[in-house]
Each structure stands twice: as C-alpha cells, then as structure tokens.
Coordinates of C-alpha atoms and ligand atoms in Angstrom, one line a residue:
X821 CA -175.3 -166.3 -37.2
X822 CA -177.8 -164.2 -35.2
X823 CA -177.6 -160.2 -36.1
X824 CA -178.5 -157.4 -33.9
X825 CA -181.5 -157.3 -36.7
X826 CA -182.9 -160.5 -36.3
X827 CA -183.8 -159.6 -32.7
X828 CA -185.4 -156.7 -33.5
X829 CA -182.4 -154.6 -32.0
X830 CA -181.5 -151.3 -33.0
X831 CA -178.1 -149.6 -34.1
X832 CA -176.9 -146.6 -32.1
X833 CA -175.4 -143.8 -33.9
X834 CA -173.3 -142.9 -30.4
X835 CA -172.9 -139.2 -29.9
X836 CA -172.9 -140.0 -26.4
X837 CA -169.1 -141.2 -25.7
X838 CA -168.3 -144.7 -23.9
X839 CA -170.7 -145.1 -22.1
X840 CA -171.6 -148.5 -20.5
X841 CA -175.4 -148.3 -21.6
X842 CA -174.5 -147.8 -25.3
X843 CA -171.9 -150.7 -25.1
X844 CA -168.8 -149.1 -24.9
X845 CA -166.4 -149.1 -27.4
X846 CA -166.1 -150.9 -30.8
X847 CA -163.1 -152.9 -31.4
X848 CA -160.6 -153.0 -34.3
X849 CA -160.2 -155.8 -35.9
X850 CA -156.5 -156.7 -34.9
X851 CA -158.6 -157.3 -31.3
X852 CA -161.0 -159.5 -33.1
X853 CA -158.4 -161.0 -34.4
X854 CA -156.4 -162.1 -31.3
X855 CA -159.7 -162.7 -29.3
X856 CA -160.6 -165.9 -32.2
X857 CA -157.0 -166.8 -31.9
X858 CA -157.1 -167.4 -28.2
X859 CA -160.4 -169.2 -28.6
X860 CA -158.7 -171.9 -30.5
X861 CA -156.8 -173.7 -27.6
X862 CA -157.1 -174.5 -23.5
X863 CA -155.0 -172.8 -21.0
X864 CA -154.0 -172.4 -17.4
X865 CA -156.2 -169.3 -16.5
X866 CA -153.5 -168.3 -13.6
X867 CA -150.8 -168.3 -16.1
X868 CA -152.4 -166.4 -18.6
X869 CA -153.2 -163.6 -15.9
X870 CA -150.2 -163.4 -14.6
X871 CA -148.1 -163.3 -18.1
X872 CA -150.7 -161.0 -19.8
X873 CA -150.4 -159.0 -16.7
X874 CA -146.0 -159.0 -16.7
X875 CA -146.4 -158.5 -20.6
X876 CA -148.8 -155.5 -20.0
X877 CA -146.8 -153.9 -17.0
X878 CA -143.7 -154.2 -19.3
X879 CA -145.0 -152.6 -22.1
X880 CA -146.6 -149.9 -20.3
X881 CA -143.8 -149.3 -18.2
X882 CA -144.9 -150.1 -14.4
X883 CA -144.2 -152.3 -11.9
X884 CA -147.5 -154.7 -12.1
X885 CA -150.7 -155.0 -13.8
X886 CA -153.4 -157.2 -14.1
X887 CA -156.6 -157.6 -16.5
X888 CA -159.7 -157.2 -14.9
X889 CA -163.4 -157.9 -15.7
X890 CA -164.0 -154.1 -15.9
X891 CA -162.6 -151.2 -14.0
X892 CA -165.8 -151.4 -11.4
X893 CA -164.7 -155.2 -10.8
X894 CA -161.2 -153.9 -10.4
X895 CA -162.6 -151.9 -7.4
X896 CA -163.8 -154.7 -5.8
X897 CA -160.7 -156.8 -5.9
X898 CA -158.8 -153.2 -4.6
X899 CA -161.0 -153.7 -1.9
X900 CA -161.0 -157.2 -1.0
X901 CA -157.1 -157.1 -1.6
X902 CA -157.2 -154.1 1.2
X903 CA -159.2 -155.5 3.5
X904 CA -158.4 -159.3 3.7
X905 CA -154.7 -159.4 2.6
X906 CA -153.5 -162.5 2.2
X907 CA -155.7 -164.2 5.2
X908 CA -157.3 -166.9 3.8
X909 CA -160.1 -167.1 6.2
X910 CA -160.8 -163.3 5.8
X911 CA -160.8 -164.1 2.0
X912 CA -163.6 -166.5 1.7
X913 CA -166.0 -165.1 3.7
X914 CA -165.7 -161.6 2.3
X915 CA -168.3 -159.1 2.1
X916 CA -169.1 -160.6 5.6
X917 CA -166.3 -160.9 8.6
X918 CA -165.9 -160.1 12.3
X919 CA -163.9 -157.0 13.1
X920 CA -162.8 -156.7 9.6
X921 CA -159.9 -153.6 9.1
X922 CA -162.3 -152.4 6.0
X923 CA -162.6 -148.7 6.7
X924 CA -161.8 -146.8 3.2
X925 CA -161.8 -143.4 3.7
X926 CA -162.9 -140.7 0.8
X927 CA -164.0 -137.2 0.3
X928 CA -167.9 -136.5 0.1
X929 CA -167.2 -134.6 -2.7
X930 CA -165.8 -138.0 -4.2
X931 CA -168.5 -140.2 -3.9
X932 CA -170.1 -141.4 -7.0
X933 CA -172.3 -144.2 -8.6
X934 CA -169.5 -146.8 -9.4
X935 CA -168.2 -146.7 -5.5
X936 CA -171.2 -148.9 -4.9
X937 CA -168.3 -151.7 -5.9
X938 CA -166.3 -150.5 -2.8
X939 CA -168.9 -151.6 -0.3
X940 CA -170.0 -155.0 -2.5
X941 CA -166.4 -156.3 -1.8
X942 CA -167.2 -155.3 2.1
X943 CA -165.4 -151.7 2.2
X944 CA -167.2 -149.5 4.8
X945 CA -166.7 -146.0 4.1
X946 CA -165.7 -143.1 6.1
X947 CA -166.7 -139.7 4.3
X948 CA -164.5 -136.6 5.1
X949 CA -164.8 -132.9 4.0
X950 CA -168.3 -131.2 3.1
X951 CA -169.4 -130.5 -1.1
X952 CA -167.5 -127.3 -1.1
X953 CA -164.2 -128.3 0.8
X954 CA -161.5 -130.8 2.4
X955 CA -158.6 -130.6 4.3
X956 CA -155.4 -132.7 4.8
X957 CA -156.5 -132.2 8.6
X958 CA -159.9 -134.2 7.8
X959 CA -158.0 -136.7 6.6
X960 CA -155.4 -137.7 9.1
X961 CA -158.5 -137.4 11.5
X962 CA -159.9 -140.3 10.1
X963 CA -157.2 -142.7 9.8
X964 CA -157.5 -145.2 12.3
X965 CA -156.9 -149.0 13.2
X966 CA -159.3 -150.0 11.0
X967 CA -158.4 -148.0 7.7
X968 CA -157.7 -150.4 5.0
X969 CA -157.6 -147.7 2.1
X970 CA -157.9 -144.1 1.0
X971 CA -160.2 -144.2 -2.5
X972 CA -159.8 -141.2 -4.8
X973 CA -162.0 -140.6 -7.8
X974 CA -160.3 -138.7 -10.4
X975 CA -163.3 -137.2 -12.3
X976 CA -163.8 -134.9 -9.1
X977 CA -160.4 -133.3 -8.8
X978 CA -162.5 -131.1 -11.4
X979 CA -164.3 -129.8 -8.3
X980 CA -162.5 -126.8 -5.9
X981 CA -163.5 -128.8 -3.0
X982 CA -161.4 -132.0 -4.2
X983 CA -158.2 -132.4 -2.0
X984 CA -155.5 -133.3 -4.5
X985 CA -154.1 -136.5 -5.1
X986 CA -150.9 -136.0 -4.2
X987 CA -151.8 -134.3 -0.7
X988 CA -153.7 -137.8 -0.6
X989 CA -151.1 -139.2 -1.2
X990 CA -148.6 -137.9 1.0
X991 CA -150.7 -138.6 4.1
X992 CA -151.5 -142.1 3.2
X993 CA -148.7 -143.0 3.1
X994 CA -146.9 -141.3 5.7
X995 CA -149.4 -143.9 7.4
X996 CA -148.6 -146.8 5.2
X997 CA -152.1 -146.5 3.7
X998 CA -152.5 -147.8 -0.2
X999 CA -154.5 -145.1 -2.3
X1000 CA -156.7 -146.7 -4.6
X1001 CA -157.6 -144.6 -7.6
X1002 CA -160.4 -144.9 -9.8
X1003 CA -159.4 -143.4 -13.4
X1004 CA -161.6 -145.8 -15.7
X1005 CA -162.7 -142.7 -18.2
X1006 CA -159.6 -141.0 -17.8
X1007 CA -158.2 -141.7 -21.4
X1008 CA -157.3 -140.3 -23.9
X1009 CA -154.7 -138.3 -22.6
X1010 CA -152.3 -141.6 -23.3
X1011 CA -150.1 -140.3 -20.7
X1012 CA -152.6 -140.7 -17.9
X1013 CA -151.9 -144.4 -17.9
X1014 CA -148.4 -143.5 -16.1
X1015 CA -149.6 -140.2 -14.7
X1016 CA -151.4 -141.4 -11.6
X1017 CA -148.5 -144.4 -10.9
X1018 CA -145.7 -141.9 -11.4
X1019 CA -147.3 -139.7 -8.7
X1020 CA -147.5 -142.8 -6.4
X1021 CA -150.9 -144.1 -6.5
X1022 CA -150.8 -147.9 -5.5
X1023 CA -153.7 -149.7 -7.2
X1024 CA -154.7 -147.5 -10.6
X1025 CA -158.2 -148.7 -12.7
X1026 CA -158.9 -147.8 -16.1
X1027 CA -161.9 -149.5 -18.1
X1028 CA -161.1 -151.9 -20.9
X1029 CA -163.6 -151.1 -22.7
X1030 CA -164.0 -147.7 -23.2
X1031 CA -160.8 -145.6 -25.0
X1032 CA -158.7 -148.8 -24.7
X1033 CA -161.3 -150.0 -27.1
X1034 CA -160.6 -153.8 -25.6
X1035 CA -163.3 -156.1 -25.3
X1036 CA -166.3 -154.4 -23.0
X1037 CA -166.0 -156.4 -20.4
X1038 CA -162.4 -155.8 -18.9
X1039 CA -160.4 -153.6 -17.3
X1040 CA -156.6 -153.2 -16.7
X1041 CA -155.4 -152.9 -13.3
X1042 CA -152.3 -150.9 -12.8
X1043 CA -149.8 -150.4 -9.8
X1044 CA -147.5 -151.8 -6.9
X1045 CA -146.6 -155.4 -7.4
X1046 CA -147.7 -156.9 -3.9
X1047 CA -150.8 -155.5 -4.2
X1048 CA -151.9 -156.5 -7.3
X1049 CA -150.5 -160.2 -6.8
X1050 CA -153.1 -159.5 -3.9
X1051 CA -155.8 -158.5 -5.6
X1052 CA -155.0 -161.4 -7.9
X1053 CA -155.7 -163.7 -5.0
X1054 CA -159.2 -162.2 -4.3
X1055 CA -160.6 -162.8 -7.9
X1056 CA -161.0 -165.6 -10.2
X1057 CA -160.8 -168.2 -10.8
X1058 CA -159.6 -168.5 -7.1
X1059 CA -162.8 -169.0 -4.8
X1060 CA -162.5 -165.4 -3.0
X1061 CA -164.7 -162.4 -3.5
X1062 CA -163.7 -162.2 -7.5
X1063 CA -164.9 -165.0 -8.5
X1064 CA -168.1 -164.1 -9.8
X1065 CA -166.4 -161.6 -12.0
X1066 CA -165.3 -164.1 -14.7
X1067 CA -163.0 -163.3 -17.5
X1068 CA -162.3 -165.2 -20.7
X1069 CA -159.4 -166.0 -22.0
X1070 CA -160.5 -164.3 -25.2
X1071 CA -161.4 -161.3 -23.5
X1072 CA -157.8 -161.2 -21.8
X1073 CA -156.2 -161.6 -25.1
X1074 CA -158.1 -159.1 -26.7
X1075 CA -157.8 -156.5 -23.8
X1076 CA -153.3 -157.4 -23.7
X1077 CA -153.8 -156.4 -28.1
X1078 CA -155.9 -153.6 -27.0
X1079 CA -153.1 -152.0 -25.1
X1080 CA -150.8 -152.9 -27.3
X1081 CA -152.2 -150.8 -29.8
X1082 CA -153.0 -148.1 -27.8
X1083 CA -149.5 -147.2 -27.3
X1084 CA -148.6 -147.3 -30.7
X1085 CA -151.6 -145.5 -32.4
X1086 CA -151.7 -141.9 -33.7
X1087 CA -153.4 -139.9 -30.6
X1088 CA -152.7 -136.9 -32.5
X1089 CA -154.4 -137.9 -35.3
X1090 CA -157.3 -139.5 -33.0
X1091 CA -157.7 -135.4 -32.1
X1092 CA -157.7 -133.8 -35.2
X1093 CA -160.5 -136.2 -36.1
X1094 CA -162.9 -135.5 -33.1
X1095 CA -161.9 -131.6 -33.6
X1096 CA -163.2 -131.5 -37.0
X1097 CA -166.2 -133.6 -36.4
X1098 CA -167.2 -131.5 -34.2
X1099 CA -166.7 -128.0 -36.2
X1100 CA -168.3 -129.5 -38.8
X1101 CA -171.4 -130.2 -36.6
X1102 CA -171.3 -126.8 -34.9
X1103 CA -170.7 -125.1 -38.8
X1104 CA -173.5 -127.0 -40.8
X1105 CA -176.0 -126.0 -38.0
X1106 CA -175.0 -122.8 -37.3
X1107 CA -177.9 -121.1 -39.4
X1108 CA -181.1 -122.7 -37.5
X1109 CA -182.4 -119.6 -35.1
X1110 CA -182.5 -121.0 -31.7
X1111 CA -180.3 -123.3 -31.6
X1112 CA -176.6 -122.4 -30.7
X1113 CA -173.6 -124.6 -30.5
X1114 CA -170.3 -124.2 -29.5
X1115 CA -167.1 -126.2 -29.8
X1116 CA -165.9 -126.8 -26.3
X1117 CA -165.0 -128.7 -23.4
X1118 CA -166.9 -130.6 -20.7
X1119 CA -166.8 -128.7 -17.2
X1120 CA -168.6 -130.9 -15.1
X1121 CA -167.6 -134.5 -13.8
X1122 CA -169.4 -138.2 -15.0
X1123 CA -169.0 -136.6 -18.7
X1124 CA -164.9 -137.9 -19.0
X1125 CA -162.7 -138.0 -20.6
X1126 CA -162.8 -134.2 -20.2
X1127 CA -160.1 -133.5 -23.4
X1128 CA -162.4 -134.4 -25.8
X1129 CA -163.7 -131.2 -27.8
X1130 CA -167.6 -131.7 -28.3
X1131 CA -170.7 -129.6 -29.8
X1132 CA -172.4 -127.8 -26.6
X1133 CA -176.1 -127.0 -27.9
X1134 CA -178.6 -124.6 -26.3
X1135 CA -181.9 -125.4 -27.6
X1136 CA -184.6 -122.7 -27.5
X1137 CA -188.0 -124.2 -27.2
X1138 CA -189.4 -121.0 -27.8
X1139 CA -188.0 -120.8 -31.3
X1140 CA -187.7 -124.4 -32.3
X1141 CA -190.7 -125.6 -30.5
X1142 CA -189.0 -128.4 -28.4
X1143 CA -186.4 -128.2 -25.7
X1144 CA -183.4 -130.3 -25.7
X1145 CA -184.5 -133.7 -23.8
X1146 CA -187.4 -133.5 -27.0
X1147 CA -184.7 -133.1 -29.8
X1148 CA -182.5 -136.0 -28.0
X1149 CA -186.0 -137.9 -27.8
X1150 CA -186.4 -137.1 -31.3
X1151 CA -183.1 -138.4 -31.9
X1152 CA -183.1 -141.8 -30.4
X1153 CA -185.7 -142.3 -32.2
X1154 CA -184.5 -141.9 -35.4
X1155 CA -183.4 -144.0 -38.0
X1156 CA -180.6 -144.8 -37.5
X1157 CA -180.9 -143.7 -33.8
X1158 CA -178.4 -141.2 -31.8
X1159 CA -177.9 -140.9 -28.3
X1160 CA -176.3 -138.1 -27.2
X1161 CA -175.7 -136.4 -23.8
X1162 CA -176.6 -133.5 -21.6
X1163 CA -175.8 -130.6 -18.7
X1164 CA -177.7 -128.6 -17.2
X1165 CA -178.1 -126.0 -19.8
X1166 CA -176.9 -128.2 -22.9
X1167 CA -177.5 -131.0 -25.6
X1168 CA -174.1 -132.1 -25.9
X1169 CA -172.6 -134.0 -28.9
X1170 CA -169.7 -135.9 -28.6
X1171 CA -167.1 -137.0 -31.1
X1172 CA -165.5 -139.5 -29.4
X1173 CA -167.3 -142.9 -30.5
X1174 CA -168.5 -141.1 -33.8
X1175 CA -167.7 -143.1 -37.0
X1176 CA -166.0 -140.8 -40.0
X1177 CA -169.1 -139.4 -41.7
X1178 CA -171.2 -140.2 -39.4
X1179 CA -171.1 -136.2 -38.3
X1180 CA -172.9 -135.8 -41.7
X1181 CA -175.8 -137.5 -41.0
X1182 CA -176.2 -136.1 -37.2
X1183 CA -176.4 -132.5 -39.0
X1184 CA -179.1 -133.9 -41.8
X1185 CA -181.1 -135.5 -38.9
X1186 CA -181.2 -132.6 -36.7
X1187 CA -181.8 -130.2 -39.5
X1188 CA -185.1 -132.7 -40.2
X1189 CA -186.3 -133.1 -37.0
X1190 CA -186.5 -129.0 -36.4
X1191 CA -187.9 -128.6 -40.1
X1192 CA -190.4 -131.1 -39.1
X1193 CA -191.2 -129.2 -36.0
X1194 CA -191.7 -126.0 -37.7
Ligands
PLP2244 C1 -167.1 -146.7 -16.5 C2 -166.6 -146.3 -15.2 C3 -166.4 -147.3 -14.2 C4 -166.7 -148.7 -14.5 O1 -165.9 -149.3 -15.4 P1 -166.2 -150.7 -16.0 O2 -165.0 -151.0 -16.9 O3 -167.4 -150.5 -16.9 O4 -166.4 -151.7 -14.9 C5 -166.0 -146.9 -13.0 N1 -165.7 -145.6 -12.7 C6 -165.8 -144.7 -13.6 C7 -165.5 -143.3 -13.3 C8 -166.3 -145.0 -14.9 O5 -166.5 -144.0 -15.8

C-alpha cells in the first residue's frame, strides 16, 4: 500500500470547510464499506444509475434523481439535457451545433466560478439585472426562442440584488422554461435537499462530496423525472456530452450509502459539535492582545454552507506583528498543517471538517506561532 507519506504528501488539519482543493470531505466507514462491496462484482452501468437513482429519489422523497460525477458535472448534463433534448444528432455533437436553442439566462449578480460548466456543455448565456439589482421585468425580456434554461445560484440569494427563486420560478415557467439550480454547498440544513424541489425548481445539484460526505467525486442530481431521464441520456456511459465525466460503480454505491445516512444521522448533534469547537477556539484565545475572535456566521457568498457557526479573527499586525494572510501562511505550514479561510477583514476558522480535538491543537498552534513572533 502507498500512504499519503510515502509521497512526501502532507496532512491537512482543514479549518477551511469542503472545499474542493483540500479534498472535500472524509468518508465514514459504512461508505467504505459499501464502496469495497460494490468493487467485488460486474454490472450493467445503466441499471445501476437508474436503480441507485429510483432508490435515492424514494428515499429522499422526490420525483427523480440521479448520481452524478460532482455537482459541476451535474451542470453540464442540466445543460446538455436543456439544450439538446432528446435529438440524437444535437446530442453528439454538443458543445458545437447550428442554431442550437442554448440560451440560459441568469442574473449578473449570479454568475460565479463553477458556471464555467454551463458554457462547456454549449450553454450561451444571457446576463440580466446589474450588481445591485434585478427585476422580474429583465427577465421576461430575455426569454426568447432560443432560451433553453433559467440557471439560479443559491449562494447569491444572500445578495439584495438577487431576484428570488420563486419569482424565477414563476416566470419560467409561466413560459415552460426549466430552472436549473445550483445548491452544491447548500447542506447542512438537511431540509434543503427538498427545499428548492418543493418550491418547484426542475433540475436541483448538490455536491457528493462535500456535507453528503460521499465519495469526492459525485454529485446527486435531484428533480423532475423527464428531465433527469434526459440528463441521463447526455452522460455516461452513453456517447453524448457526459461521457467524459465517468463514474464508478464504487463511487455510486458509496454516494446511494452516503445519503442514506445522511437522513438518518443526528444533525442536531452535528451542531452542537461545530458550536463548541468553535467557542472553544474563540475562548482559549481570547487573552492574545490583537487578535479578536468572534463566534459568528458567514455573510458573504462562496463561503457555504452559511449555518455553520465559525471563529471570525481580526488580526492586528500592529500588535502581533503579522497580519492574517501571514498567520494563515504560518499555519499551512505547520506541523500538522491548517488551512483556513478568509474575508475581507477576517481569518476565518471553520468547524465544519474539524476532527473532535482537533480545536485543541488549532489554539496551541496559533498561540505558538504569535509567541514565536513576539
Ligand atoms: C463545490 C461547488 C460546485 C462543484 O461541485 P462538485 O461536486 O465539486 O463538482 C458547484 N457549485 C458550487 C456553489 C460549489 O460550492
């Protein structure tokens, strides 16, 4: 067996959340578990997508669902599904086509780094509204012959200028437009896996890999059956616009335990833990002069899922004798090393992928690195 240590690689202490750069999530053992299972035998990749996907949709209570290889992946297949339908010449030659029907409208505000997987999959897109507002108005203005979808990113209903989904919604489909939502780091809250469906969203993503804590590399896609069994079409292991985004059969297995899981586990008890983690970071450090935490919540998008209480730091370089991109520099290089995250005015610490006790050694190591400063 090859270790992480063998190749010189270094484990991350992750104060950051689950993020894609510091691999995600970690996975219990249950997932493990049903991942070395499924390696053990052949199968019929159709029919394992299309049972995991009824066994999923079931469970979780909607009408379809199907695993993905990652929520940005599940974008793509939104997209192709959108654009090409069920035309088989359209399918195959997608990004490229003549006259394609691939407009996908979506708010300036709304555009974000992981869209990028809109316009691989040939989506062109019309931007509406400005980076302080949008109107229902802007939308129905841009709805024309060649809209295939309305994309709505969830992180920035945080924003005043976001129009709300369920305006969205109502005049997308007053023009039989799908809505495709992208809601990958939208969990925990649990009941945001029904939350966007319920209000009518069509084609729902949520990363597999992050608080599903399923195998990195998948996503679940949730939402209305035809469109799904559409987007199922587009990807692998048919020869469409998915195929290069390749899931195992162990990675399907694990994702389908994953879920399972998820819906049974404590989320209560999943709070309480990340609450007193970070109290316990904010009270062991609360006596250094110049630097001062507070127990909070994230106000600002691409730092999700935003119910997750973390340690806000302000770090004066004038007392401590580095700012806070030195003490994270500091930090990843540490041993072990800890990423953590920022905003504009903070070093933030966050709970979420924290190991128990690993709070303990986050204080000691911050504590040294400012002693050492001194
Ligand atoms: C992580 C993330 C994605 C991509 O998800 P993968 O499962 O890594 O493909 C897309 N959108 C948002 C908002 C994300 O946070």
């Amino acid at each position: 067996m090859t270790t992480y240590q063998d190749l010189g690689v270094k484990k991350i202490i992750n104060a950051a959340g689950t993020y894609t750069k510091y691999s995600g999530s970690l996975m219990s053992k249950e997932v493990l578990e049903a991942m070395e299972a499924a390696s053990k035998d052949f199968v019929d990749i159709d029919d394992l997508l299309i049972k995991s996907g009824k066994y999923l949709a079931d469970l979780i209570g909607v009408e379809s669902a199907l695993i993905t290889a990652g929520a940005a992946a599940g974008l793509a297949l939104s997209t192709a599904a959108c654009i090409a339908g069920n035309n088989k010449a359209v399918k195959r030659k997608l990004p490229l086509g003549d006259n394609l029907k691939n407009e996908i409208i979506v708010q300036k505000s709304h555009r974000n780094p992981y869209d990028q997987a809109i316009i691989t999959a040939g989506g062109e897109f019309v931007e509406i509204g400005n980076a302080i507002e949008c109107f229902g108005w802007e939308l129905e203005a841009a709805i024309s012959e060649k809209t295939a979808a309305v994309f709505h990113f969830i992180q920035s209903d945080m924003f005043r200028s976001s129009l709300p989904l369920d305006e969205v919604l109502e005049i997308a489909h007053r023009h039989q437009l799908p809505v495709i939502v992208d809601a990958a780091a939208e969990l925990p809250p649990r009941s945001n896996l029904t939350k966007f469906i319920e209000m009518g969203a069509d084609l729902v993503l949520f990363s597999g890999g992050k608080d599903l804590r399923g195998p990195q590399s998948s996503g679940l896609m949730l939402g209305n059956k035809d469109l799904i069994d559409l987007c199922r079409a587009n990807g692998y292991p048919n020869h469409a616009l998915g195929r290069p985004m390749k899931l195992d059969k162990e990675t399907i297995m694990g994702l389908t335990t994953a879920v399972e899981l998820y819906l049974k586990e404590d989320q209560e008890m999943r709070m309480q833990k990340w609450q007193q983690q970070a109290e316990y970071i904010q009270h062991n450090l609360e006596g250094i002069a110049g630097l001062t935490g507070q127990v909070g919540f994230p106000e600002q998008p691409l730092t999700q899922p935003a119910v997750i209480p973390r340690v806000f730091f302000e770090v004066d370089k004038e007392k401590l004798g580095l700012d806070k991109e030195e003490l994270a520099e500091k930090l990843y290089f540490a041993e072990p090393a800890v990423v953590v995250v920022f905003d504009k005015k903070h070093l933030i610490i966050n709970p979420h992928m924290l190991k128990e006790g690993e709070e303990k050694y986050i204080v000691e190591e911050i504590a040294r690195i400012i002693e050492g400063v001194e």
